[in-house]
Coordinates of C-alpha atoms in Angstrom, one line a residue:
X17 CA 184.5 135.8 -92.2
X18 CA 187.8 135.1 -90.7
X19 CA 191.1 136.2 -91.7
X20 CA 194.2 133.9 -92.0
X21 CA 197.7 135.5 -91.9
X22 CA 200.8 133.2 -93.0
X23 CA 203.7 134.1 -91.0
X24 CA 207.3 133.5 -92.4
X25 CA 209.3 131.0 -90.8
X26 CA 212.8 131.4 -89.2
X27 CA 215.5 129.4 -90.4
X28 CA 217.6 127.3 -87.9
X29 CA 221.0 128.1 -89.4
X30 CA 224.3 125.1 -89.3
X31 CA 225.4 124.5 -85.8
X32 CA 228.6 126.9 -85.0
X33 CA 232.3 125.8 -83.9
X34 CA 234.5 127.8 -81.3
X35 CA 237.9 128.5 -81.7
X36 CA 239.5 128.9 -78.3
X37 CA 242.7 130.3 -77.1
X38 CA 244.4 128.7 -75.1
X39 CA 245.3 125.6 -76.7
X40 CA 243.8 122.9 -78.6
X41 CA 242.1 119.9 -78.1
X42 CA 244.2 116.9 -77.4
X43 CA 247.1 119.1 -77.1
X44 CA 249.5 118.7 -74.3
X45 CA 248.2 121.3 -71.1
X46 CA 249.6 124.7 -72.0
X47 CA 251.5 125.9 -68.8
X48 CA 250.2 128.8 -66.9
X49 CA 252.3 130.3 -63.7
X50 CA 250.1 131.2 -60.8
X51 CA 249.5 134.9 -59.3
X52 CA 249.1 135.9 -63.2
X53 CA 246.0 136.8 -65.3
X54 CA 245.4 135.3 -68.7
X55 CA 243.1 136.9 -71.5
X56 CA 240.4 134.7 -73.1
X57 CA 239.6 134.9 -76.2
X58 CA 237.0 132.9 -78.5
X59 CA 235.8 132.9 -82.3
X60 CA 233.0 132.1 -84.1
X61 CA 232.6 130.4 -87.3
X62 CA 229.2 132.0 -87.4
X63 CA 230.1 135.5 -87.5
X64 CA 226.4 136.7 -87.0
X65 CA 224.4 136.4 -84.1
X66 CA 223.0 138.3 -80.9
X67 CA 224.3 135.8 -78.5
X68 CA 227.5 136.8 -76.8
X69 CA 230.4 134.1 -76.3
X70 CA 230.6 133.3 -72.6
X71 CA 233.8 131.9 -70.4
X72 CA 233.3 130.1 -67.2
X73 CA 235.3 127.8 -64.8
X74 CA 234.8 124.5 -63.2
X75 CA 237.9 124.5 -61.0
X76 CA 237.3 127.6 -59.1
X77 CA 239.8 126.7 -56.1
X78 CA 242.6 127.0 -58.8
X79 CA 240.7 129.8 -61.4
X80 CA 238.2 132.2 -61.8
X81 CA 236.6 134.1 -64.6
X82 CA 236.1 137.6 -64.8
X83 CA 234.4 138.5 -68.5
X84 CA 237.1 137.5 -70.7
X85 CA 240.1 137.9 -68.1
X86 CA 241.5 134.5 -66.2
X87 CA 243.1 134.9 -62.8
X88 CA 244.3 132.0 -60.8
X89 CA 243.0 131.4 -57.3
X90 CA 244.9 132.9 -54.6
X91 CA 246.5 129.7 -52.1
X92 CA 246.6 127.5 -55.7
X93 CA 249.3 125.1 -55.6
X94 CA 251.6 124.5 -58.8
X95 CA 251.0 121.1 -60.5
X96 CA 246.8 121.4 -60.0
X97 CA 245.0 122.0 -62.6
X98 CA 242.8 124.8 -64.0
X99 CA 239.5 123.9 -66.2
X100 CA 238.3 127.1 -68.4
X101 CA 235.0 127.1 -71.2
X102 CA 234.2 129.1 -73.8
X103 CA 230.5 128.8 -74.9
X104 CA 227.6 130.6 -77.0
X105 CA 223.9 130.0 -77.1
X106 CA 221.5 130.1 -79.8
X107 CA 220.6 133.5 -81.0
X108 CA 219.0 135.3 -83.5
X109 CA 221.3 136.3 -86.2
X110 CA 220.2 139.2 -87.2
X111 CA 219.5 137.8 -90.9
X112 CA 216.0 136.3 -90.3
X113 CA 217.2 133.2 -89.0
X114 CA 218.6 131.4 -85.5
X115 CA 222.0 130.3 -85.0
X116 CA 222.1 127.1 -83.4
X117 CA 224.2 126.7 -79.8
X118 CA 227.8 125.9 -80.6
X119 CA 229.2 123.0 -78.8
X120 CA 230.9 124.2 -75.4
X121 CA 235.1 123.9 -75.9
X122 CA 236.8 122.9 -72.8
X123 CA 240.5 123.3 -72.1
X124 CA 242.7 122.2 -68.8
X125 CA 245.9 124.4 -67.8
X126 CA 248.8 123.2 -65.4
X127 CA 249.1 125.5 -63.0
X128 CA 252.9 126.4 -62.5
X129 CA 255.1 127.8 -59.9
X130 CA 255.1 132.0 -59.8
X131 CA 257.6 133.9 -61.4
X132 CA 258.2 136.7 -59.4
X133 CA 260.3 139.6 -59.7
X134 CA 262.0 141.5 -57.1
X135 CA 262.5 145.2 -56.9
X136 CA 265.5 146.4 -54.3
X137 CA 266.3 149.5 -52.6
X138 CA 268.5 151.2 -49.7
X139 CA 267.1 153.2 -46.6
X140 CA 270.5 155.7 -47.6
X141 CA 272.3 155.5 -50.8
X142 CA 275.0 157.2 -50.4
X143 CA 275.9 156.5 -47.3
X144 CA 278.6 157.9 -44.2
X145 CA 280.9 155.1 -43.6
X146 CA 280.1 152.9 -40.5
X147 CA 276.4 153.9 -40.6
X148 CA 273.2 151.5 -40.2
X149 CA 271.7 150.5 -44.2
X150 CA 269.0 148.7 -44.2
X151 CA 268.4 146.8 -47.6
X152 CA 264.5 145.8 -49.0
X153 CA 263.3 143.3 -51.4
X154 CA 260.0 143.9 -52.4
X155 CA 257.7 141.0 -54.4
X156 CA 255.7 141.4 -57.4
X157 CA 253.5 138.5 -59.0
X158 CA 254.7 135.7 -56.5
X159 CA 252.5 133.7 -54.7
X160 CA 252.7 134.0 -50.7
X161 CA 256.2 133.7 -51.1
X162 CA 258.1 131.9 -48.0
X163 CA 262.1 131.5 -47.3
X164 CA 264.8 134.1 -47.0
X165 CA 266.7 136.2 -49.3
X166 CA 270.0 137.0 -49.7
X167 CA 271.5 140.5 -50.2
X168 CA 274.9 139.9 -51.7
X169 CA 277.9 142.0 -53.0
X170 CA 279.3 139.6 -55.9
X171 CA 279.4 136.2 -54.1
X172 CA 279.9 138.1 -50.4
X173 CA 276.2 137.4 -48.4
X174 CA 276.2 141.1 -46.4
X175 CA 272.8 140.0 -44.6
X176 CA 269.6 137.9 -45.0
X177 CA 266.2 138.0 -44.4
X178 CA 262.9 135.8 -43.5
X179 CA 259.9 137.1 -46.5
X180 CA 257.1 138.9 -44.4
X181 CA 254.3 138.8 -46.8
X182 CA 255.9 140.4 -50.0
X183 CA 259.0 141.7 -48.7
X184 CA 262.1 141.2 -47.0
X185 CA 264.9 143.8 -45.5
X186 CA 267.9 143.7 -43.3
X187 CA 270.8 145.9 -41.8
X188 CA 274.3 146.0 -42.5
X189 CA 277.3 148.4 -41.6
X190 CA 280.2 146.5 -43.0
X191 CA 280.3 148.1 -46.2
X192 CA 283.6 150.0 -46.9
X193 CA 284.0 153.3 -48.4
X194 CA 283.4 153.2 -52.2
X195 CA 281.1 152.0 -55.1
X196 CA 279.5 148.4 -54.0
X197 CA 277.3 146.5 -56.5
X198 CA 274.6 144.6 -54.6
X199 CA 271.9 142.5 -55.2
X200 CA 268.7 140.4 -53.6
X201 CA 268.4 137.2 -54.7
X202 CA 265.9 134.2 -53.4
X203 CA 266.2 130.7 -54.2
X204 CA 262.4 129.8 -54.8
X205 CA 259.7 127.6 -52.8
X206 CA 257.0 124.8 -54.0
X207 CA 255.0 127.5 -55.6
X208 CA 257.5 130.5 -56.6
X209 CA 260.4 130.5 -58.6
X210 CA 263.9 131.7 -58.0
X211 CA 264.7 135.6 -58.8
X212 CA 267.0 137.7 -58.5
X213 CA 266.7 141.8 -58.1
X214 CA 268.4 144.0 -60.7
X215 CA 271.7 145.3 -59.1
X216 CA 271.5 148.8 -57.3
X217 CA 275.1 151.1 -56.7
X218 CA 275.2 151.6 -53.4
X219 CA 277.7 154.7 -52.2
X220 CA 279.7 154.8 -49.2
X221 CA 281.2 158.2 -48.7
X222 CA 284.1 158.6 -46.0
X223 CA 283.5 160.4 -42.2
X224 CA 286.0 162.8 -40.6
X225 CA 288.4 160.5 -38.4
X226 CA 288.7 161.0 -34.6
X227 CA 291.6 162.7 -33.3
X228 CA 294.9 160.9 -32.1
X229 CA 295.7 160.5 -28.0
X230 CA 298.5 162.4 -27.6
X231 CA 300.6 160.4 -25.0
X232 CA 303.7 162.7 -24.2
X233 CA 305.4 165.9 -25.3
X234 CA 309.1 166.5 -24.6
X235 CA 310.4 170.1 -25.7
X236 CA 314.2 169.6 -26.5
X237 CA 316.9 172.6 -27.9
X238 CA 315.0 174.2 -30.5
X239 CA 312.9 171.5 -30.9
X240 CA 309.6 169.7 -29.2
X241 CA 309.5 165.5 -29.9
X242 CA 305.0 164.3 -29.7
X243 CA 303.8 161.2 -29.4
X244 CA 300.5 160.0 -30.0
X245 CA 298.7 156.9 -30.5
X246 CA 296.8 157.3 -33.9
X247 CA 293.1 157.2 -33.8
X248 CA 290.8 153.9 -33.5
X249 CA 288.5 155.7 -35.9
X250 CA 289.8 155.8 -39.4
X251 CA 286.6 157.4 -40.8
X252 CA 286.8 154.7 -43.9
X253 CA 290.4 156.0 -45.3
X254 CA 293.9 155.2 -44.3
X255 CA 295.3 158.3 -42.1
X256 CA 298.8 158.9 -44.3
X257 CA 300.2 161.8 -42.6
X258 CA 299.8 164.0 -39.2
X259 CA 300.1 168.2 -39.4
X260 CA 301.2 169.2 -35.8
X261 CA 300.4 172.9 -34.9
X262 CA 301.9 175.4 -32.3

């Protein structure tokens, strides 16, 4: 005789809806600055299931997809667009029964200019007066930056330098003895932003001076009259008196 065995059937569970970050449907583009990475994240309103919720791009020459972790393409302009999904297939929920596939949810992001930062330094802080500083900007999160930057003392421009890939340095020697207050700062391109470096306190300390020319000595009764030319060399600092010695 044969045997018949009655196998239990699997319930197809209600269809599933995604809530996706970033954004909503029908909302205006959320803004997103290029050379930055944005984290996806994606709910459920089937909390069960074996199927994991997947993110994927159709704009890859402006975004790509790593997991959950969005990263704009490198050579991106600002203004294009980036095109993100979030989906999740049917699975078995764990309960007996099969979630059905949730309905893939799409969102668009403007791609905006960088915001970089700028980090300065000082190839000698402090300083001997009259020497050679050479002063470096250094770019984070900008995207192939181009232009100069200005290294300025208040308003004053001491020097300025054409970017080379993420940084920009150049020399001055004009800086007087003391305390000066300076700062990089760039004015932006199609695709970066303007920024400006957080002021450094750059030192100049003072140098022995040279020593005058003496140009005649003429001994008189008791007495001996020098002159001299003072010295072309200051060393940073006025020269107030002379100490003539025997």
């Amino acid at each position: 005789h044969s045997t018949t065995r009655a196998s239990t059937p699997r319930a197809i569970l209600p269809g599933q809806q995604l809530v996706f970050a970033p954004g909503n449907p029908g909302t205006p583009l959320p803004s997103w600055p290029l050379a930055s990475s944005m984290p996806l994240t994606a709910t459920s309103s089937v909390a069960g299931g074996a199927a994991p919720i997947r993110f994927d791009v159709w704009t890859p020459d402006t975004c790509t997809v790593s997991g959950n972790t969005l990263t704009t393409t490198s050579g991106a302009p600002a203004g294009s667009l980036c095109g993100v999904r979030a989906s999740r297939a049917a699975g078995n929920d764990g309960q007996g029964g099969t979630t059905a596939a949730a309905p893939t949810q799409s969102r668009l992001l403007l791609l905006s200019k960088a915001q970089p930062t700028l980090a300065l330094s000082s190839s000698a802080n402090p300083a001997s007066f009259g020497a050679s500083i050479t002063l470096a900007a250094t770019f984070a999160s900008a995207a192939s930056p181009s232009g100069t930057v200005e290294f300025k003392e208040g308003s004053t421009t001491l020097c300025a330098a054409t970017i080379a890939g993420a940084t920009a340095s150049c020399s001055t020697n004009s800086l007087a003895v003391g305390s000066h207050s300076i700062t990089a700062e760039y004015a932006g391109d199609a695709n970066n932003a303007a920024a400006t470096s957080s002021a450094i306190t750059q030192v100049v300390n003072a140098v022995a001076s040279s020593a005058p020319t003496i140009t005649s000595v003429v001994p008189g009764d008791g007495q001996v009259t020098v002159s001299w030319t003072a010295p072309t060399d200051t060393g940073g600092v006025a020269i107030t008196d002379y100490t003539v010695t025997a």
